[in-house]
PDB file of C-alpha atoms and ligand atoms in Angstrom:
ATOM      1  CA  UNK A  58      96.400 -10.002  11.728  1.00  0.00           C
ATOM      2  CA  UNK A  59      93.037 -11.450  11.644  1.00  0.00           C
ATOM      3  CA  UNK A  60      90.670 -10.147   9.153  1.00  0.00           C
ATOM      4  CA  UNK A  61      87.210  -9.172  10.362  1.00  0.00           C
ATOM      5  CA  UNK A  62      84.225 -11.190   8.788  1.00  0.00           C
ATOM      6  CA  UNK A  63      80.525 -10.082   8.550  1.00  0.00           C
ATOM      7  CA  UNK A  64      78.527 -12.825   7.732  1.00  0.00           C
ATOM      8  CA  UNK A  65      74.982 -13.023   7.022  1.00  0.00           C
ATOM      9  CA  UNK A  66      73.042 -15.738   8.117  1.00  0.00           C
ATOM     10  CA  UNK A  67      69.807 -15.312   6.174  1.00  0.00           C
ATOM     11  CA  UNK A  68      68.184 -18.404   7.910  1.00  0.00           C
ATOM     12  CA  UNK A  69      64.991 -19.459   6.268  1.00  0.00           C
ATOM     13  CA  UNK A  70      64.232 -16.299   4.240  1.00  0.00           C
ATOM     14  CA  UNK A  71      64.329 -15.122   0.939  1.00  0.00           C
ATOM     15  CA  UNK A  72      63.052 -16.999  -2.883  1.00  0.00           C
ATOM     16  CA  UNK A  73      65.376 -16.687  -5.381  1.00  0.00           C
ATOM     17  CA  UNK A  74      64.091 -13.586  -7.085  1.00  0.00           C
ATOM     18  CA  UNK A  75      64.635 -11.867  -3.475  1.00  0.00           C
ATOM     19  CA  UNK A  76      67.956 -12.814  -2.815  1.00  0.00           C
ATOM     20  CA  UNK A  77      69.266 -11.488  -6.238  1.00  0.00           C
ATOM     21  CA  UNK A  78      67.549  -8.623  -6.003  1.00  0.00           C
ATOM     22  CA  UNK A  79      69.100  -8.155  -2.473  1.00  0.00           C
ATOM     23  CA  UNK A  80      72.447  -9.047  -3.804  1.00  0.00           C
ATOM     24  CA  UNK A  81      72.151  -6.252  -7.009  1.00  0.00           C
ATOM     25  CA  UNK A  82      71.373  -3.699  -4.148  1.00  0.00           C
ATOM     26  CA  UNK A  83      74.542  -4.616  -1.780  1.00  0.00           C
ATOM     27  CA  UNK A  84      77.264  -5.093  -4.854  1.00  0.00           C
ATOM     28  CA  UNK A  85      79.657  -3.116  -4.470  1.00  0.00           C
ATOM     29  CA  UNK A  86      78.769  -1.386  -1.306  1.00  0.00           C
ATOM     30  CA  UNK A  87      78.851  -4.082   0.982  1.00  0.00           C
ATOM     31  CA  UNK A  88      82.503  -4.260  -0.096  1.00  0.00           C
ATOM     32  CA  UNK A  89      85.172  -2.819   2.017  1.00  0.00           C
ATOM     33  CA  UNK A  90      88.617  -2.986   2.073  1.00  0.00           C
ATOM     34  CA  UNK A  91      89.681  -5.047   5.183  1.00  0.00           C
ATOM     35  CA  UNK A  92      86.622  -6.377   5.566  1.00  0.00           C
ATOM     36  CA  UNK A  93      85.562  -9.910   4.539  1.00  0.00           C
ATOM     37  CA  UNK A  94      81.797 -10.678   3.464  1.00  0.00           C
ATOM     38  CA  UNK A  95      79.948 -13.564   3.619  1.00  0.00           C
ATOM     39  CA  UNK A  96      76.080 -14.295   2.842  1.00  0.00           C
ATOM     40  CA  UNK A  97      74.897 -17.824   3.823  1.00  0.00           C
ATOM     41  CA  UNK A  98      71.495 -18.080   1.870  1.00  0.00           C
ATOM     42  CA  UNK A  99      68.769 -21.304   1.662  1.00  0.00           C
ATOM     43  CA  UNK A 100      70.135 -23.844  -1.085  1.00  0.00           C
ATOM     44  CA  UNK A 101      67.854 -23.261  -2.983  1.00  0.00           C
ATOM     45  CA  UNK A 102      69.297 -19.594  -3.585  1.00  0.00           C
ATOM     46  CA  UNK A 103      72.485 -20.337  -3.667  1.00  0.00           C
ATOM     47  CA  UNK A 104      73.473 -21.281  -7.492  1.00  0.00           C
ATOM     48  CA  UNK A 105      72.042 -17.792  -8.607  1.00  0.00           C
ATOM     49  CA  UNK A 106      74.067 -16.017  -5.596  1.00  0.00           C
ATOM     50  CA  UNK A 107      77.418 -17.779  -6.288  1.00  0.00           C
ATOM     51  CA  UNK A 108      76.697 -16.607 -10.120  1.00  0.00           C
ATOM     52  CA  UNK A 109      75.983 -12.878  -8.913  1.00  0.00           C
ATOM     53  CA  UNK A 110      78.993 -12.814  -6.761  1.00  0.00           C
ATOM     54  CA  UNK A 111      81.294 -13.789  -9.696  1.00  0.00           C
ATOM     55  CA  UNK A 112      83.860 -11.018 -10.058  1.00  0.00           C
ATOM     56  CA  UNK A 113      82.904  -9.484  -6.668  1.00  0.00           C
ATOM     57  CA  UNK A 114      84.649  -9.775  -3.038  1.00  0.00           C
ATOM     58  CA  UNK A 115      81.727 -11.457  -1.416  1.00  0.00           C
ATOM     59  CA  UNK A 116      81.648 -15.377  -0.840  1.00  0.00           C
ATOM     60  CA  UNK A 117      78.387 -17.228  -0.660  1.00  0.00           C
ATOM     61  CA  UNK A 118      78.076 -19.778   2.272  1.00  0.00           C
ATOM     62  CA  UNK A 119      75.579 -22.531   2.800  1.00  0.00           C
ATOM     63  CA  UNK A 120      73.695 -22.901   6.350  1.00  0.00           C
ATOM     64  CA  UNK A 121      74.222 -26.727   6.701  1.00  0.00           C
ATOM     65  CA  UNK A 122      75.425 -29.163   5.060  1.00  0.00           C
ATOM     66  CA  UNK A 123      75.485 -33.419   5.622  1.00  0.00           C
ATOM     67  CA  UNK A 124      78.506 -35.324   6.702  1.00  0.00           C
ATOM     68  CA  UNK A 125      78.575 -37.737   4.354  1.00  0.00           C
ATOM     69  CA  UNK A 126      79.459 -36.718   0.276  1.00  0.00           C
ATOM     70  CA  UNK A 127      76.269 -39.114  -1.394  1.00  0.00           C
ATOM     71  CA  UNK A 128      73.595 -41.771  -0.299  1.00  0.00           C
ATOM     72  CA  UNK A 129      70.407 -42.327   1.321  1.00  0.00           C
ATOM     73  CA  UNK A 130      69.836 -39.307   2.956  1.00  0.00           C
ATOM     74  CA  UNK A 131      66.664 -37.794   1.783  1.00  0.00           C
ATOM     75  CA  UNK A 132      66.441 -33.936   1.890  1.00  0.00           C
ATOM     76  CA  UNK A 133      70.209 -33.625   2.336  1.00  0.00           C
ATOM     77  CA  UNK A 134      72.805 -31.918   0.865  1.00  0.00           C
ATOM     78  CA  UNK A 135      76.352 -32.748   0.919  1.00  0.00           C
ATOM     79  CA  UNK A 136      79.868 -31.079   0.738  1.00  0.00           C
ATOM     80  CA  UNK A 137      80.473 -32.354  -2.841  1.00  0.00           C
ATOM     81  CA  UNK A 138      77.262 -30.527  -4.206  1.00  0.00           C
ATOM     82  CA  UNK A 139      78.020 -27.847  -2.615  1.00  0.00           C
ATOM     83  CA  UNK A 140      81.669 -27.520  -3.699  1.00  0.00           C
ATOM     84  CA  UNK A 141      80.686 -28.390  -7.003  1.00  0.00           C
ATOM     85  CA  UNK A 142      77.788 -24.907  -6.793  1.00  0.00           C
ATOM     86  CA  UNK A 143      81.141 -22.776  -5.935  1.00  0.00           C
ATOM     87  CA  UNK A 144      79.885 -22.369  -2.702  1.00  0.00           C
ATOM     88  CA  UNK A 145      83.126 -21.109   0.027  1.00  0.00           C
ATOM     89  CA  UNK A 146      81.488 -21.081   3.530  1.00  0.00           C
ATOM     90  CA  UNK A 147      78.930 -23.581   5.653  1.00  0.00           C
ATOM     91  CA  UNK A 148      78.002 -22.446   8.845  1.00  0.00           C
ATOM     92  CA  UNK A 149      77.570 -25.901  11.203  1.00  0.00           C
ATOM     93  CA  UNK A 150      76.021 -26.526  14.626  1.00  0.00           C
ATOM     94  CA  UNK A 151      73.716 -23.362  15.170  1.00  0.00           C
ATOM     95  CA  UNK A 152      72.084 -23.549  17.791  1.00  0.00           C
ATOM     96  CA  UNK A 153      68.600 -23.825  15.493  1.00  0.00           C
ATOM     97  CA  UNK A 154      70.108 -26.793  13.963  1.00  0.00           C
ATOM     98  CA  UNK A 155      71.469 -27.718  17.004  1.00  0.00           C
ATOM     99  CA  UNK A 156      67.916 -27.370  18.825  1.00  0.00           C
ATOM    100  CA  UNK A 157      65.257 -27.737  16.282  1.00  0.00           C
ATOM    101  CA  UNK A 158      67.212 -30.891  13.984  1.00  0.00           C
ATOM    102  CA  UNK A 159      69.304 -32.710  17.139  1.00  0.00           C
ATOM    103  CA  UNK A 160      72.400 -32.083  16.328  1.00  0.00           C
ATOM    104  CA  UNK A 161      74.732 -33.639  18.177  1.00  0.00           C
ATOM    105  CA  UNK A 162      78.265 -32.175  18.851  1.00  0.00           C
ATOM    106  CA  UNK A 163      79.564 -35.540  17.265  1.00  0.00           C
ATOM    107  CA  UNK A 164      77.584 -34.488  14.174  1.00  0.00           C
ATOM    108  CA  UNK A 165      79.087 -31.064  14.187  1.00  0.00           C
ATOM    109  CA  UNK A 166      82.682 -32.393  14.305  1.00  0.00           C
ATOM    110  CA  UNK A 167      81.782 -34.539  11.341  1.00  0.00           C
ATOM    111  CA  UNK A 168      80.402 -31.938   9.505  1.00  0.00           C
ATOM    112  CA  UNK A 169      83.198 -29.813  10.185  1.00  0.00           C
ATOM    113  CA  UNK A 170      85.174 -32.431   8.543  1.00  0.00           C
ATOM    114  CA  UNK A 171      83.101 -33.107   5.314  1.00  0.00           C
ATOM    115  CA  UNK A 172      83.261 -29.672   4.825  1.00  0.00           C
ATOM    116  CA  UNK A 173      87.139 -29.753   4.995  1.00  0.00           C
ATOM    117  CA  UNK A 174      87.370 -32.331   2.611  1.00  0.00           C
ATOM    118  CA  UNK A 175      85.477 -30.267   0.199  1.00  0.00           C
ATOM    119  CA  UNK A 176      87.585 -27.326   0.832  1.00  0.00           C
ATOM    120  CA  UNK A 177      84.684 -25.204   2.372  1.00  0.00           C
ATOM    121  CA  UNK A 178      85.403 -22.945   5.114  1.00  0.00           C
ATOM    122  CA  UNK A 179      83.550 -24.031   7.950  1.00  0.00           C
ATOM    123  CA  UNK A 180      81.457 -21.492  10.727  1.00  0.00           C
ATOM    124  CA  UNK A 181      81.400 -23.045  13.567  1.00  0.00           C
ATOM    125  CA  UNK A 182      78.402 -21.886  16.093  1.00  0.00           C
ATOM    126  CA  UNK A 183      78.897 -22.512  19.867  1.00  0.00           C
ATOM    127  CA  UNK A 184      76.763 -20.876  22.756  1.00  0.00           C
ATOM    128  CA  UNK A 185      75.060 -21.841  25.714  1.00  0.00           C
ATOM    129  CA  UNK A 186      71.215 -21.693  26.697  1.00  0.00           C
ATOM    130  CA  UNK A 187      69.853 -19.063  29.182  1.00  0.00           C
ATOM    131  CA  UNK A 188      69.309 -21.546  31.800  1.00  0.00           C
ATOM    132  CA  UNK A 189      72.925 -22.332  31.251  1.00  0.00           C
ATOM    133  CA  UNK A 190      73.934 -18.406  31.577  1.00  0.00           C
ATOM    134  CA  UNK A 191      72.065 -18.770  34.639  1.00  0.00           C
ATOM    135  CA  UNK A 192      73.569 -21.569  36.281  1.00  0.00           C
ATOM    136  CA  UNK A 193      77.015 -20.005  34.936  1.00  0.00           C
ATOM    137  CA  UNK A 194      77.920 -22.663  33.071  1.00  0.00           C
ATOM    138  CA  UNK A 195      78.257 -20.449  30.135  1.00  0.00           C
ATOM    139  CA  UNK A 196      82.130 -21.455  30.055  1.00  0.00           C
ATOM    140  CA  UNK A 197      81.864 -25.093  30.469  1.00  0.00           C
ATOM    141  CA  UNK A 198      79.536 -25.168  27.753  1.00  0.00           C
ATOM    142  CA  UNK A 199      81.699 -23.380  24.963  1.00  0.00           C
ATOM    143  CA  UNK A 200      84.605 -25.364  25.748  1.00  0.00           C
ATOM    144  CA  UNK A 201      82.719 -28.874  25.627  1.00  0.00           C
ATOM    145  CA  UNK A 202      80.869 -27.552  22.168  1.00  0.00           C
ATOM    146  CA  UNK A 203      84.437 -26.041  20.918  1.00  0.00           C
ATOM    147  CA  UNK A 204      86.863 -28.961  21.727  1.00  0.00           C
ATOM    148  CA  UNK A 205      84.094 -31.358  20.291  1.00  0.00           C
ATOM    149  CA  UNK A 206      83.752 -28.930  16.930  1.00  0.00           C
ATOM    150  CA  UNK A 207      87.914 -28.877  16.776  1.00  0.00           C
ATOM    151  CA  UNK A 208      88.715 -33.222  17.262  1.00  0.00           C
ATOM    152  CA  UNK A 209      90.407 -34.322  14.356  1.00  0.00           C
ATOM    153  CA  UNK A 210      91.715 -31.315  13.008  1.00  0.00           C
ATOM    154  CA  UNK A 211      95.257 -30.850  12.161  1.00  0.00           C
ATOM    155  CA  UNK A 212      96.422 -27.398  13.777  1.00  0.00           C
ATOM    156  CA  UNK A 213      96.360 -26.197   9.688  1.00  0.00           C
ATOM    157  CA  UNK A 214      93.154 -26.538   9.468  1.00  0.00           C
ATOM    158  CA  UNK A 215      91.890 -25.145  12.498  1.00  0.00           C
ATOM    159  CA  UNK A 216      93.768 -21.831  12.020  1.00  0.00           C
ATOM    160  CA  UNK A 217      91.318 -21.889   9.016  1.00  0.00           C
ATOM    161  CA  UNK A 218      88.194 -21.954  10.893  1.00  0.00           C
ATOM    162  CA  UNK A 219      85.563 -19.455  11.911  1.00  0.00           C
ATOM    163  CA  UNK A 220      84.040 -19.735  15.113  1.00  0.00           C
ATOM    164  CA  UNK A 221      80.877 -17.758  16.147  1.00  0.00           C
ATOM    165  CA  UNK A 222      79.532 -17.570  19.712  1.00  0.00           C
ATOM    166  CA  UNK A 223      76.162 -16.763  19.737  1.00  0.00           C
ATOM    167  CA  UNK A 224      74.306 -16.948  22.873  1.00  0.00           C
ATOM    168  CA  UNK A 225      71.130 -18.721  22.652  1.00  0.00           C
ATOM    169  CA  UNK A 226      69.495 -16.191  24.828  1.00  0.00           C
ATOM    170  CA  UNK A 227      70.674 -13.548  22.436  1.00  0.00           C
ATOM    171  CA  UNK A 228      69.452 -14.823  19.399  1.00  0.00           C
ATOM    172  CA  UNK A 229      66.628 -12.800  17.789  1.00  0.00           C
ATOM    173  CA  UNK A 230      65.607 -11.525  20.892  1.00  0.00           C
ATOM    174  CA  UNK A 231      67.241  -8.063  20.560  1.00  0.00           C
ATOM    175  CA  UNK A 232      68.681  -8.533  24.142  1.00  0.00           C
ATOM    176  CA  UNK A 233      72.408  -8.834  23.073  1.00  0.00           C
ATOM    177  CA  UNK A 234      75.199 -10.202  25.119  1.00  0.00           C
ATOM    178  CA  UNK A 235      77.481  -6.418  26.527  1.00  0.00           C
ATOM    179  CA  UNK A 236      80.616  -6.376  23.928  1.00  0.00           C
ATOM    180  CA  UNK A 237      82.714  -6.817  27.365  1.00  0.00           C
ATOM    181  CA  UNK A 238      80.655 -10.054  28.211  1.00  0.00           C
ATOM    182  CA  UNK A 239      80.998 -11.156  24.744  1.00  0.00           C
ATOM    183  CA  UNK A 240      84.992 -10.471  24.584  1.00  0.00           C
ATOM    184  CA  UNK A 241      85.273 -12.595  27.915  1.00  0.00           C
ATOM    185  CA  UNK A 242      83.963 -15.676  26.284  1.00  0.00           C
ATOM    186  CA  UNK A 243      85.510 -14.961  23.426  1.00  0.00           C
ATOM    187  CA  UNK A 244      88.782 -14.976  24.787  1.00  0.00           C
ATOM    188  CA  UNK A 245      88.203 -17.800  26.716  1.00  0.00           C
ATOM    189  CA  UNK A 246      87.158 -20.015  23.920  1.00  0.00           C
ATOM    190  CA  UNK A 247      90.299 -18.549  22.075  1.00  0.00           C
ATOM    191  CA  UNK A 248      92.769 -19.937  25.121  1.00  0.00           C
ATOM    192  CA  UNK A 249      90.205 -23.272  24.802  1.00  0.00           C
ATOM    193  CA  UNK A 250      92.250 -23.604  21.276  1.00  0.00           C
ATOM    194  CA  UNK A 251      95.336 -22.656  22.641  1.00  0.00           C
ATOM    195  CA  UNK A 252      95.126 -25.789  24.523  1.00  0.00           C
ATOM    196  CA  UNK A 253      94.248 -27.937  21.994  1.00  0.00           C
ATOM    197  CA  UNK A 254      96.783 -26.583  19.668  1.00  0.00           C
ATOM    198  CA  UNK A 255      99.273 -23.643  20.555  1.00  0.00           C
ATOM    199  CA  UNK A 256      99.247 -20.223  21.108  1.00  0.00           C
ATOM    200  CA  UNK A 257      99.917 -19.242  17.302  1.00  0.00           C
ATOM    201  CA  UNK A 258      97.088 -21.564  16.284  1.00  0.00           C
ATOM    202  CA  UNK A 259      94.684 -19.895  18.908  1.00  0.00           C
ATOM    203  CA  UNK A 260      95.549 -16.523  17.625  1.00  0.00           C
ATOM    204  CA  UNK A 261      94.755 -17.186  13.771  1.00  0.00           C
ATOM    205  CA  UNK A 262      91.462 -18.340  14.446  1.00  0.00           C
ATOM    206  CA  UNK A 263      88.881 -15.997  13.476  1.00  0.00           C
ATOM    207  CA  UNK A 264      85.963 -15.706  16.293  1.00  0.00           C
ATOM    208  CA  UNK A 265      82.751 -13.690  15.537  1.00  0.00           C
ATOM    209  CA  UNK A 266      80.142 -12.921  17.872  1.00  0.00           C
ATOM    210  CA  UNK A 267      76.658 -13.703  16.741  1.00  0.00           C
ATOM    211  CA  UNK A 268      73.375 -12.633  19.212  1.00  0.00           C
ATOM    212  CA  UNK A 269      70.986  -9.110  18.320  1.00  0.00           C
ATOM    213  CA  UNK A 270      74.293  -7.494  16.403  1.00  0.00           C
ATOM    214  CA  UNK A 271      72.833  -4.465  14.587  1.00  0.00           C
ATOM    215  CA  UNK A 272      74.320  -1.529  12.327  1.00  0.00           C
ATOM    216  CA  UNK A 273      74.459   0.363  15.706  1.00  0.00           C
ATOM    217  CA  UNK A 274      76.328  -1.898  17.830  1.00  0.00           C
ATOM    218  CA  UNK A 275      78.845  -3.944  15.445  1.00  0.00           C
ATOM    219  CA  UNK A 276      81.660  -1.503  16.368  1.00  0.00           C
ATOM    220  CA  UNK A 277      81.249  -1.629  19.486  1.00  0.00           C
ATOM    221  CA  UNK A 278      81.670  -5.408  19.132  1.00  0.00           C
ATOM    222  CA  UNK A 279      84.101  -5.435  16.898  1.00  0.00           C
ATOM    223  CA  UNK A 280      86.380  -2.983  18.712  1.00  0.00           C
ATOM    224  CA  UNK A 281      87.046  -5.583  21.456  1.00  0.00           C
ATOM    225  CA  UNK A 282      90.380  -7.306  20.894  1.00  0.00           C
ATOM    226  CA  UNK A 283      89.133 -11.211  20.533  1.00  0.00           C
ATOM    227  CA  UNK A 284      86.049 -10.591  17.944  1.00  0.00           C
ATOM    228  CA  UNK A 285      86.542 -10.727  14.861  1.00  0.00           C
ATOM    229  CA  UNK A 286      83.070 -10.310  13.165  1.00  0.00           C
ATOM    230  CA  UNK A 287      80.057 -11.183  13.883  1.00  0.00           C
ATOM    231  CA  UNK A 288      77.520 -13.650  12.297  1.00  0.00           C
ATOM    232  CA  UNK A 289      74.017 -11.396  11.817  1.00  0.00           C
ATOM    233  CA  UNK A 290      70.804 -12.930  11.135  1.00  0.00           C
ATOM    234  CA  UNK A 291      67.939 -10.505  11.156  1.00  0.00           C
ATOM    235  CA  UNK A 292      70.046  -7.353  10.401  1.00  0.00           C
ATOM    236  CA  UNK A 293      71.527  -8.917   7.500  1.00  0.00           C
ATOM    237  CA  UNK A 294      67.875  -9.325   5.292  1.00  0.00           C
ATOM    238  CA  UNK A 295      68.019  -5.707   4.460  1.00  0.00           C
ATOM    239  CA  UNK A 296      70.430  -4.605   1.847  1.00  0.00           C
ATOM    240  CA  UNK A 297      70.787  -1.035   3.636  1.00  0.00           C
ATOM    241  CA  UNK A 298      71.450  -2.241   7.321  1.00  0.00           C
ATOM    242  CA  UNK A 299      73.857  -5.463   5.835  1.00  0.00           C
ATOM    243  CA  UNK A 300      75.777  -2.714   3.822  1.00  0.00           C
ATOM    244  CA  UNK A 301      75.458  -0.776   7.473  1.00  0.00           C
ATOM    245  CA  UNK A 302      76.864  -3.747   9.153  1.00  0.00           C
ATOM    246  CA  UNK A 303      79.455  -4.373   7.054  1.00  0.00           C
ATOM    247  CA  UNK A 304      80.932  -0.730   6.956  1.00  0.00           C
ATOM    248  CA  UNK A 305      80.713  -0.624  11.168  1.00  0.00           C
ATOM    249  CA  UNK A 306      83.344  -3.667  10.680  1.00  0.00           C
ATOM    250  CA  UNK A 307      86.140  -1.584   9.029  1.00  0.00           C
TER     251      UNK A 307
HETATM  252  O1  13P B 187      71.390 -16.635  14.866  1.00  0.00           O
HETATM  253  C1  13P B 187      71.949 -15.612  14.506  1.00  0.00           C
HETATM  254  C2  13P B 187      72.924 -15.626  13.409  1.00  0.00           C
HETATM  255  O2  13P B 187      73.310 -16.919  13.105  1.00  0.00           O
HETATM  256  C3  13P B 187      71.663 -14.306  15.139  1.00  0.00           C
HETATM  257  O3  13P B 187      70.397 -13.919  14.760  1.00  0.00           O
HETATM  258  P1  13P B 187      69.928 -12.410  15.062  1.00  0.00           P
HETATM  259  O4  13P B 187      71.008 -11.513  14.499  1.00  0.00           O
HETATM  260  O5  13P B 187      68.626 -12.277  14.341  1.00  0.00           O
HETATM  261  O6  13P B 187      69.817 -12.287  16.554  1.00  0.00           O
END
């Protein structure tokens, strides 16, 4: 059985003062049994959130992270440091990163890999533009972005990683993909797997849906068969609606 996974995705918000504050309010609470919980804060948060998670059942992720481990890469941060922070999760390839900092699916498949050879737990974000949805290329898209995110990877550790489909169009818009829209391409990039691995493979891999999820409609989501969580970016910077979100996954 695949366990569900909330995961915040905090984006650019929050000083360090905030984000402990936040995290004093949710301790505890935004605990469930069954339920995995993830916050993936701004760096420069994240050695005072791994410290307040100590002794709870909520993992701190990163948002990016580089491919290589040290160098010349000004402004970077790399699997090693992050490792070294106690940091468990990175989420790789949103689509802001993806957009906004040109990253490349070859990029994404080497971050995935750094962040395997740091023993992080990689999110990996695939979705497709409206004008894609449009031109319904919505499947061709996922695959391409999925089976470039997956090269490399032994079938061990794909099982281990976190997918989240957020559709572009979805994204802090509040116009949300339907949960039976979301399932379909969900399932579909589940069988993508299957054919890069096997069935068994395919069916270990946790898949969250990302896209306008709110307190109100993460059951809903979550109740289809294929989605296992869902990867929550404005809903997650209040301590009452991420508590919210995280009890609509049990
Ligand atoms: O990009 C997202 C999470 O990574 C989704 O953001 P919203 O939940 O604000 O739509």
């Amino acid at each position: 059985m695949r366990k569900p996974i909330i995961a915040g995705n905090w984006k650019m918000f929050k000083t360090v003062s905030e984000a402990t504050a936040f995290f004093a309010d949710v301790k505890g609470k935004a605990e469930v049994d069954g339920v995995e919980t993830v916050i993936c804060a701004p760096f420069t948060t994240l050695p005072a959130l791994v410290e307040a998670a100590k002794g709870t059942s909520i993992a701190i992720g990163a948002q990016n992270v580089h491919f290589e481990d040290n160098g010349a890469f000004t402004g970077e941060i790399s699997g090693v440091m992050l490792k070294d922070l106690g940091v468990q999760y990175v989420i790789i390839g949103h689509s802001e990163r993806r957009a906004y900092f040109a990253e490349s699916d070859e990029i994404v498949n080497k971050k995935v890999h750094a962040a395997f050879k740091h023993g992080l737990t990689p999110i990996v974000c695939v979705g497709e533009k409206l004008e894609e949805r449009e031109a319904e290329q919505t499947k061709s898209v996922c695959k391409v972005q999925t089976e470039a995110a997956f090269q490399g990877l032994s079938a061990a550790q794909a099982a281990e990683v976190v997918v989240a489909y957020e559709p572009i169009w979805a994204i802090g818009t509040g116009k949300s993909s339907t949960s039976a829209d979301a399932e379909d391409v969900i399932a579909f990039i589940r069988d993508v797997i299957a054919g890069l691995y096997d069935a068994a493979t395919a069916n270990a891999v946790r898949i969250q849906y990302g896209g306008s999820v709110k307190p109100n409609n993460v059951s809903e989501y979550l109740g289809q068969s294929n989605i296992d969580g869902a990867l929550v970016g404005g809903a997650s910077l209040e301590p009452a609606s991420f508590i919210a979100l995280v009890e609509g996954a049990k």
